Coordinates of C-alpha atoms in Angstrom, one line a residue:
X290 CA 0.0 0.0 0.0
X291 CA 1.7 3.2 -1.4
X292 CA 1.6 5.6 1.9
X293 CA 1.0 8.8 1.7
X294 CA 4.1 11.6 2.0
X295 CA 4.7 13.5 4.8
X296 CA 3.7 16.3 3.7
X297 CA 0.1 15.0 3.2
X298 CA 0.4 13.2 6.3
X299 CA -1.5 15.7 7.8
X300 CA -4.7 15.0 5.8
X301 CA -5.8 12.2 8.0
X302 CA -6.6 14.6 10.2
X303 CA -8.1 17.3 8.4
X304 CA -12.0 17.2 8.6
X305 CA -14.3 16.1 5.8
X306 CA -16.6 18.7 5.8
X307 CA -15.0 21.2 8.1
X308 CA -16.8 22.8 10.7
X309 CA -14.4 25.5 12.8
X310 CA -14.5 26.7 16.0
X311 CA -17.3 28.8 16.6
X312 CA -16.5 31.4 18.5
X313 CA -18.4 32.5 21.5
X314 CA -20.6 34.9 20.4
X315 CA -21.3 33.3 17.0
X316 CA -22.1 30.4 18.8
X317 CA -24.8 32.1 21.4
X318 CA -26.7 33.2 18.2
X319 CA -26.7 29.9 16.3
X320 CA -28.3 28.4 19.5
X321 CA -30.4 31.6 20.6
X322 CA -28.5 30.9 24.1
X323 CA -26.6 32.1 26.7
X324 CA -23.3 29.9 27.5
X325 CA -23.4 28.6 30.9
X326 CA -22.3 31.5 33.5
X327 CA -19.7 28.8 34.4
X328 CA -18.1 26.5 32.3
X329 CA -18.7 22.8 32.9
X330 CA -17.4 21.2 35.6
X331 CA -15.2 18.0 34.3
X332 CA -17.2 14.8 34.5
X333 CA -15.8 11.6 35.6
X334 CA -14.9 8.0 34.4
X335 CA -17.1 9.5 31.0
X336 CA -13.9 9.3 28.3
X337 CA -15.2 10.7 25.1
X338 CA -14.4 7.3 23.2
X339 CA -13.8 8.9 19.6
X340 CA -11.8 11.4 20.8
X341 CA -7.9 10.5 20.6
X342 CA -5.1 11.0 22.6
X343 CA -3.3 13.5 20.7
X344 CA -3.1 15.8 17.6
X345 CA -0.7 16.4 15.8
X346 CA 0.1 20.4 14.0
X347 CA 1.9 20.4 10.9
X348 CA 5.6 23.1 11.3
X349 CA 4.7 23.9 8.1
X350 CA 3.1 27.2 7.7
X351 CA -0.6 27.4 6.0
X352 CA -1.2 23.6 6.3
X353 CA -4.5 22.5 7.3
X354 CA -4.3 21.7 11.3
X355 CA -6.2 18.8 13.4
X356 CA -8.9 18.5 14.4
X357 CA -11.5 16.7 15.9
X358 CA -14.7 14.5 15.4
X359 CA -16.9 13.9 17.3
X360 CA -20.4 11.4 16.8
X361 CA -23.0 12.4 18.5
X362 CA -23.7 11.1 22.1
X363 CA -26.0 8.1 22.5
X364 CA -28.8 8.5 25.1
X365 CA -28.4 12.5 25.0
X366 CA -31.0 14.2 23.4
X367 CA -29.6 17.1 21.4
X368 CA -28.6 19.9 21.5
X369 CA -24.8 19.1 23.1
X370 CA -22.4 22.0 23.5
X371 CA -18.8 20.9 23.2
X372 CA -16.5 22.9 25.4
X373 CA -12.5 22.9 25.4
X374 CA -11.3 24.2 28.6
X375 CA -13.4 27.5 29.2
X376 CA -14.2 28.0 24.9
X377 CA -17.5 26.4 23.8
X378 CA -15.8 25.3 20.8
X379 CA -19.4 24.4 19.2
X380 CA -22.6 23.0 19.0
X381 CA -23.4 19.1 17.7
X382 CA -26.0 19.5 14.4
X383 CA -27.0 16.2 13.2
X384 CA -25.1 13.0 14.1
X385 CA -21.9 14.7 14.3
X386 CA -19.6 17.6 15.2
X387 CA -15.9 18.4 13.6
X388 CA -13.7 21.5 15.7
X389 CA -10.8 23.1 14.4
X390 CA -8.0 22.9 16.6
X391 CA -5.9 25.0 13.9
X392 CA -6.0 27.6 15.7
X393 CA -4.8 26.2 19.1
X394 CA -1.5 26.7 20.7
X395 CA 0.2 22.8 21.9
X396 CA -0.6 22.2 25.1
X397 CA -2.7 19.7 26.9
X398 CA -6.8 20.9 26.9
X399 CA -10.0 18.8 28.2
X400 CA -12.7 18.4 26.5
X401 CA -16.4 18.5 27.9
X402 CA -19.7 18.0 26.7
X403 CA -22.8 19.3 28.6
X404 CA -26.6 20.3 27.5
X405 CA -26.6 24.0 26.8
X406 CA -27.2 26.1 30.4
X407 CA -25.5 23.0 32.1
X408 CA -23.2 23.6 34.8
X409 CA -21.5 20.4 34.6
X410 CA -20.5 18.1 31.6
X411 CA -21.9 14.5 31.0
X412 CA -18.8 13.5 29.4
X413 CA -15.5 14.7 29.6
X414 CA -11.7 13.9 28.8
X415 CA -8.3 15.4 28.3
X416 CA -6.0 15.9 24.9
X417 CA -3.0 17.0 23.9
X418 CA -2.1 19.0 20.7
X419 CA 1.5 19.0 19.6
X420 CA 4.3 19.7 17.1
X421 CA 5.7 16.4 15.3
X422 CA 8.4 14.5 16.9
X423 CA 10.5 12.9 13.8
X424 CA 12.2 9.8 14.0
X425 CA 14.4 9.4 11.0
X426 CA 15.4 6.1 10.5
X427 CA 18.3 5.2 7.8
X428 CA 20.7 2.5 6.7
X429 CA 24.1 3.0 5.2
X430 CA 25.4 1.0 2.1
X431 CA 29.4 0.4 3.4
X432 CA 29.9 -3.2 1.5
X433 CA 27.4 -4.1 -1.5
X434 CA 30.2 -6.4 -3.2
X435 CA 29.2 -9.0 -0.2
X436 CA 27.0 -10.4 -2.7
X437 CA 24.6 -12.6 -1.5
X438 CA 24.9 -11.1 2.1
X439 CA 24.3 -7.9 1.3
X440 CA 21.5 -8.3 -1.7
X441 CA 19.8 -11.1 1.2
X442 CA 19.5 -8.5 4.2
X443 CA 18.2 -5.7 1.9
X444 CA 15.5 -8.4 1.1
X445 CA 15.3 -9.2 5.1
X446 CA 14.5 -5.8 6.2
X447 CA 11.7 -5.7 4.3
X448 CA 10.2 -7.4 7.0
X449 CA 10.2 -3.8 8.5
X450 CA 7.5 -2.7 6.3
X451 CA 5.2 -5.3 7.5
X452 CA 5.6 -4.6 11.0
X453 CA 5.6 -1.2 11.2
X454 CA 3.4 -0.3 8.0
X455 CA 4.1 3.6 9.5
X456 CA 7.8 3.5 8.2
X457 CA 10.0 5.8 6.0
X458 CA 13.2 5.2 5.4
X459 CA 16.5 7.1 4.3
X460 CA 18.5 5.5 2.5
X461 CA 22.3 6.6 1.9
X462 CA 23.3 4.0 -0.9
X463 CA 26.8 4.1 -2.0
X464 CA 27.7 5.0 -5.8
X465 CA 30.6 2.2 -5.4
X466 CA 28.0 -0.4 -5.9
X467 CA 27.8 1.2 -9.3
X468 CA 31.4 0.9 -10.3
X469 CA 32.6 -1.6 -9.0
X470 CA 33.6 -4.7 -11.6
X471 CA 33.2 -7.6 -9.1
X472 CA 29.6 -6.2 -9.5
X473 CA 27.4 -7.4 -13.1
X474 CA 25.3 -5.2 -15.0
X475 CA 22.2 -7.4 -13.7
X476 CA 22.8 -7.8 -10.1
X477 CA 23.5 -3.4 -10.6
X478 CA 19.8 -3.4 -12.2
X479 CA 18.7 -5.4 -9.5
X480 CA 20.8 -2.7 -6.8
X481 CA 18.2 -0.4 -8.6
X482 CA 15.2 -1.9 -8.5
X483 CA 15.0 -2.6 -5.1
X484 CA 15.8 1.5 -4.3
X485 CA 13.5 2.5 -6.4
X486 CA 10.8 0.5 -5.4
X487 CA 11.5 1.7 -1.6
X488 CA 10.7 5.5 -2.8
X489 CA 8.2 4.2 -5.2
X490 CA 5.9 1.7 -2.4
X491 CA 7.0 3.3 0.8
X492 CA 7.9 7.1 0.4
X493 CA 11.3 6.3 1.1
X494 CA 14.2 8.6 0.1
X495 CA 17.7 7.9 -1.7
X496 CA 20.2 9.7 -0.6
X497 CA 24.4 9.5 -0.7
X498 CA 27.0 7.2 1.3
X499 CA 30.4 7.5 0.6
X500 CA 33.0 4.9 1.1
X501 CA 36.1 6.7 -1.3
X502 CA 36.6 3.2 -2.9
X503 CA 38.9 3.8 -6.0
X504 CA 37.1 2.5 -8.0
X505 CA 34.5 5.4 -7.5
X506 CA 37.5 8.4 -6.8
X507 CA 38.8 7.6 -10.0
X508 CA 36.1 8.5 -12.5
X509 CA 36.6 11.7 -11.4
X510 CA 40.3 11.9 -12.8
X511 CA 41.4 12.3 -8.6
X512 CA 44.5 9.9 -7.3
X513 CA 42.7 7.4 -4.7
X514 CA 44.0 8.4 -1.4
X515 CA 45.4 5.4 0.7
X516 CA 44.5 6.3 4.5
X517 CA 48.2 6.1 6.7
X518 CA 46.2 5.4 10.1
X519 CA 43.5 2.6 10.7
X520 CA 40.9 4.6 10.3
X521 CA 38.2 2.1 9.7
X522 CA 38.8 -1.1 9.9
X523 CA 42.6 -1.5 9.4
X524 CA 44.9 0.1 6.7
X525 CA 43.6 1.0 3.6
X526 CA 44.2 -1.3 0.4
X527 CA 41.2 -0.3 -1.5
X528 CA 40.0 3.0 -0.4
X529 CA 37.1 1.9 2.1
X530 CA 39.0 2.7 5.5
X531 CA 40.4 6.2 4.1
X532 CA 37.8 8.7 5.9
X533 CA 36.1 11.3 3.6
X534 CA 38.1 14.3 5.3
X535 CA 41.2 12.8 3.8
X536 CA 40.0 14.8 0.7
X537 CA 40.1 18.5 0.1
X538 CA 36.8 20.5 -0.4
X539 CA 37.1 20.9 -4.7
X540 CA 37.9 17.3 -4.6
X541 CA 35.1 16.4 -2.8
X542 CA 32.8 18.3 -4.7
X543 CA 34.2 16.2 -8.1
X544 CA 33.1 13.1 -6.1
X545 CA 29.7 14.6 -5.2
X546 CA 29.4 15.0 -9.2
X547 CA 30.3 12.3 -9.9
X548 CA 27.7 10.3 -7.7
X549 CA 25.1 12.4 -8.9
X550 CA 26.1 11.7 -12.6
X551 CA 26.1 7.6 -11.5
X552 CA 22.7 7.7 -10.0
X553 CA 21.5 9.5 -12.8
X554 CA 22.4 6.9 -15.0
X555 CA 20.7 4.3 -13.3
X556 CA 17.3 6.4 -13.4
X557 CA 17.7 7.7 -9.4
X558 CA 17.1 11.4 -8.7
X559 CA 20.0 13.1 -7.4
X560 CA 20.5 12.5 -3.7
X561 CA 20.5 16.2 -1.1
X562 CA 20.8 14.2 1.8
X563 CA 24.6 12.6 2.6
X564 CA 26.2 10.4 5.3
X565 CA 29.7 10.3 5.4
X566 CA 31.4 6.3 5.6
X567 CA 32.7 6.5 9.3
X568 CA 30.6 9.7 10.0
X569 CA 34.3 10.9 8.4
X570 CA 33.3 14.4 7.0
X571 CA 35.2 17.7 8.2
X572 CA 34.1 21.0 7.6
X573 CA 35.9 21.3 4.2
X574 CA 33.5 18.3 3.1
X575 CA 30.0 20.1 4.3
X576 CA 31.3 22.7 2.4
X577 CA 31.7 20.9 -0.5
X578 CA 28.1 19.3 0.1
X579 CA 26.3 22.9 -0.2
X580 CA 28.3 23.5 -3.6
X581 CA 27.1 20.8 -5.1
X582 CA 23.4 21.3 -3.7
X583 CA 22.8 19.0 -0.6
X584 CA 20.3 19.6 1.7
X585 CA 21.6 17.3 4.8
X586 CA 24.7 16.3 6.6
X587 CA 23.6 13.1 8.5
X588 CA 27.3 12.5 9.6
X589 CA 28.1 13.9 13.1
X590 CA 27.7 11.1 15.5
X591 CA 27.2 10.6 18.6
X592 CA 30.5 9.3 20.3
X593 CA 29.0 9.2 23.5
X594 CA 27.0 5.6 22.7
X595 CA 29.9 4.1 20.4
X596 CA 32.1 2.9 23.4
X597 CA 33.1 0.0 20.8
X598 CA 35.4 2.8 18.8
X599 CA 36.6 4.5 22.1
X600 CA 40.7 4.2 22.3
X601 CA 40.4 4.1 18.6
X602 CA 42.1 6.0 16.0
X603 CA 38.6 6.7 14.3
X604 CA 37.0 7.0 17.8
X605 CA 39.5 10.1 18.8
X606 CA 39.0 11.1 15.2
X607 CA 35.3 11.7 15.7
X608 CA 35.3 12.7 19.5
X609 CA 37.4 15.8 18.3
X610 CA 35.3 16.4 15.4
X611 CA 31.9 15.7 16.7
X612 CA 32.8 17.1 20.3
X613 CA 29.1 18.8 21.3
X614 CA 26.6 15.9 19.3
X615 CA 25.1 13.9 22.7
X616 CA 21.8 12.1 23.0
X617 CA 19.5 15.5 23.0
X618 CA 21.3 17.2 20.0
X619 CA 18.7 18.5 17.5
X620 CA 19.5 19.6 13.5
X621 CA 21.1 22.8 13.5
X622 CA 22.4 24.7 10.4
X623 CA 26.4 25.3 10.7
X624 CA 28.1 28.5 11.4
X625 CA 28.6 31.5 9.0
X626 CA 31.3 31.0 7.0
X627 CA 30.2 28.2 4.9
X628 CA 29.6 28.6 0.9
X629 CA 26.1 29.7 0.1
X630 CA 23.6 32.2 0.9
X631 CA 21.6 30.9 4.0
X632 CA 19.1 29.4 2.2
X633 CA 21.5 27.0 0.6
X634 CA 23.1 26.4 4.1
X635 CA 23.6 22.5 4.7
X636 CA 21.1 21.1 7.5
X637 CA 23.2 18.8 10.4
X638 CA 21.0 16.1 11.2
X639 CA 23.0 14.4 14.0
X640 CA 22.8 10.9 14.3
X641 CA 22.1 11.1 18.0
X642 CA 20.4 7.5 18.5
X643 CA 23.6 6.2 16.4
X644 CA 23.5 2.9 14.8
X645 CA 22.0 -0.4 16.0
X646 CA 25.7 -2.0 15.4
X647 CA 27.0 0.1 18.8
X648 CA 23.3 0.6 20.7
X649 CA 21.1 -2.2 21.1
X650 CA 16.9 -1.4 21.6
X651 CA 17.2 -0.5 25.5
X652 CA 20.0 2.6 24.8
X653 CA 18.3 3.9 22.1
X654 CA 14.9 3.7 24.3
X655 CA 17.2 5.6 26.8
X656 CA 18.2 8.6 24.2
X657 CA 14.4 9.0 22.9
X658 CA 13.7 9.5 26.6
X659 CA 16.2 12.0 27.2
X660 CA 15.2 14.2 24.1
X661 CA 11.0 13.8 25.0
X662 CA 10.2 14.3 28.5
X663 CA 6.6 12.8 27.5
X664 CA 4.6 16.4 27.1
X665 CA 3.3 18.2 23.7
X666 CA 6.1 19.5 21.7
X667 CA 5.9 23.3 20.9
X668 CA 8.9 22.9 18.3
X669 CA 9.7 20.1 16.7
X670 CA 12.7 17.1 17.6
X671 CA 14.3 14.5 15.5
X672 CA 15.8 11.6 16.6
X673 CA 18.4 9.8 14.5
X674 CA 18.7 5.8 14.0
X675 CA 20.0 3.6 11.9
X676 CA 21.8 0.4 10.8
X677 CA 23.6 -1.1 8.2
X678 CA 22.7 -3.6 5.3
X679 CA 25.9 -5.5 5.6
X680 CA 25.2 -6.5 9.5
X681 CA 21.8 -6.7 9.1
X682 CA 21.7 -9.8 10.2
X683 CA 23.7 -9.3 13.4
X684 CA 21.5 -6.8 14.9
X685 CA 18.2 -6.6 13.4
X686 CA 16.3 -7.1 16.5
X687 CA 17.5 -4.1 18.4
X688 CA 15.8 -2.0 15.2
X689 CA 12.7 -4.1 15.7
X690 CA 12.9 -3.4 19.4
X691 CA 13.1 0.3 19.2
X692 CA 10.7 0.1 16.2
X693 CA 8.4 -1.8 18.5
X694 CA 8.7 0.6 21.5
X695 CA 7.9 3.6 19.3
X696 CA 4.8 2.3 18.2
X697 CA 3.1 3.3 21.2
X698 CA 3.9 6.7 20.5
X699 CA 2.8 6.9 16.6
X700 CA 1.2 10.5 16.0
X701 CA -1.1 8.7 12.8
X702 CA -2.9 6.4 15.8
X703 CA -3.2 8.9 18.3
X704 CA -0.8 8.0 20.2
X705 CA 1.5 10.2 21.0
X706 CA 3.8 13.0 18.5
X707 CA 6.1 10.7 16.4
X708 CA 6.2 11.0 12.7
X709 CA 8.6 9.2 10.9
X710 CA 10.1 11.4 8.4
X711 CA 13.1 11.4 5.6
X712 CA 16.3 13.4 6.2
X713 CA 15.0 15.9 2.8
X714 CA 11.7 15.9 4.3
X715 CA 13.0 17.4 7.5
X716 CA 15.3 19.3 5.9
X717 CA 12.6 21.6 4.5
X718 CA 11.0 21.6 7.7
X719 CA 14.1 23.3 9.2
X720 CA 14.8 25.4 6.2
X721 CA 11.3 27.0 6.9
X722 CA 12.0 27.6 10.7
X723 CA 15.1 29.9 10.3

């Protein structure tokens, strides 16, 4: 079932047939009333069954806001005023009653329902309106010559979709499975068919991982740099371990052309949303990023949850350059100085839950905890997971776990604020805050 885009994601809650919140005075006339001199008291153990637990406001400006539907109260004779807080928000006609909550701040509100002149409600029960909390979930493409392991866990995780039917997906697929000769044309085809059909089924995005294999550096006429340290995995012999910073900002940009030029050819729409292989990028590489026309950064990490790389070359590497990204570090734009007018500034989206190959399900539980203390949002949080294709198999189940967990907070069942989102989606989310 193809979902529906973020951006429309709000539809499910628009009304059909929209009836807004009658002001006070309107409302006296319509029902040739006074309000009660008090509002209603709240009733007890009388939930409003069709009323959810939250609603969710789009951060984009001029998009339709929730609201809420309402049937008509069995055993209560009409008319039935509908009260948030102290605001008669309306009056029931018919067998039903839809209010606009567009124009009402986040916060948590009761609802009541009392006869017109009551002093008390029949039925009453408390919501909450918030701003979206976005969980962006990704996977980045390190190894695809692992043939049948690799090609078999992409096919794996689509178990994913049939779990959590909610899902999008980002993900950073590397150009090296492109260009590489161990690779055939038809197992490349197949490479593509199975991103495409992500973006085409599930809204997913594809964005860029880089890995500076040679045999991806040198179709754009740049010597393949051959890391001295173990930055990676061990020393470099073909181009893998060498961290993206090794190359200068107009070399990277030739890289970041030539990507776009490879997916291109295979009929994928140029990624704006990168991940660096290692989370290796410097500042010099950002910059490359907005010359070329990214949106996202996805590469600062979190070194406070990868105790596995602590001691290591890499780990120091990224504990000077990522030295402020902990658990509650939110998308942030970087500092002036960078190529581009500021609407072509690159978005950080930190990758503050990490990957499930250094937190399992309980730490990453932990970190969403620590960035939502529970309440409506009045701005809007990401938080960053992800994993990787090649170790799929490894450590699939602390994805599921977290995946599982967050289902009681889903924003589309009235549940609570999440929204899973892409890294471009949020990207333009941010863009339109600054």
């Amino acid at each position: 079932m193809v979902r529906r885009k973020i951006a429309e994601s709000w539809a499910v809650l628009k009304p059909a047939g929209l009836v807004a919140v009658l002001p006070l005075v309107f409302s006296c006339v319509l029902n040739h009333s006074r309000p009660p001199e008090n509002p209603p008291a709240p009733a007890t153990d009388k939930p409003i069954g069709s009323l959810k637990r939250w609603y969710i406001r789009s951060p984009i400006e001029n998009r339709p806001g929730p609201s809420v539907r309402l049937a008509t109260p069995s055993l209560v004779a009409p008319p039935v005023h509908a009260w948030i807080g102290e605001s008669l928000a309306g009056a029931f006609s018919g067998d039903s009653i839809v209010i606009d909550l567009s124009d009402i701040p986040p916060g948590r509100y009761m609802l009541h329902l009392a006869e017109p002149g009551a002093d008390a409600a029949f039925a009453s029960d408390s919501f909450y309106i918030s701003l979206p909390f976005f969980v962006n979930v990704s996977n980045d493409w390190d190894m695809p010559i692992n043939a049948h392991s690799f090609d078999s866990n992409l096919i794996a995780s689509e178990e994913l979709r049939h779990r959590f039917p909610e899902l999008v997906m980002t993900h950073y697929a590397g150009p090296y499975a492109f260009t590489d000769s161990a690779i055939d044309e038809s197992r490349k085809a197949w490479l593509t068919s199975w991103l495409l059909r992500q973006k085409r089924e599930y809204d997913d995005e594809i964005g860029l991982h880089i890995h500076p294999y040679c045999t991806f550096v040198e179709l754009a006429d740049i010597p393949c740099l051959f890391n001295p340290e173990p930055v990676i995995v061990g020393p470099s012999v073909d181009g893998y371990e060498t961290g993206c910073y090794r190359y200068d900002r107009q070399q990277f940009r030739a890289l970041l052309l030539v990507a776009d030029s490879i997916f291109d050819r295979y009929d994928i729409d140029k990624p704006v949303s990168f991940r660096a292989g290692g989370w290796t990028a410097d500042t010099h590489t950002i910059a490359a990023l907005a010359e070329a026309g990214y949106l996202v950064d996805a590469s600062g990490c979190n070194m406070d949850r990868c105790e596995e790389l602590e001691g290591s070359w890499l780990g120091d590497w990224l504990t000077n350059r990522w030295p402020a990204i902990t658990d509650t570090t939110q998308p942030y734009y970087p500092p002036e100085g960078y190529p581009g007018s500021p609407n072509e500034a690159v978005l950080e989206i930190p990758n503050n839950g990490a990957l499930i190959d250094y937190v399992d399900s309980t730490e990453m539980v932990e970190i969403f905890e620590s960035i939502w203390d529970g309440g409506p949002l009045i701005s809007p949080l990401v938080f960053s997971i992800g994993y990787h294709p090649d170790t799929w198999h490894a450590y699939h189940k602390r994805l599921k776990g977290i995946l599982t967990y967050l289902e009681s907070h889903l924003a589309k069942r009235g549940k609570g604020p999440v929204v899973y989102a892409t890294s471009k989606e949020i990207a333009r989310i941010w863009r339109q805050k600054r």
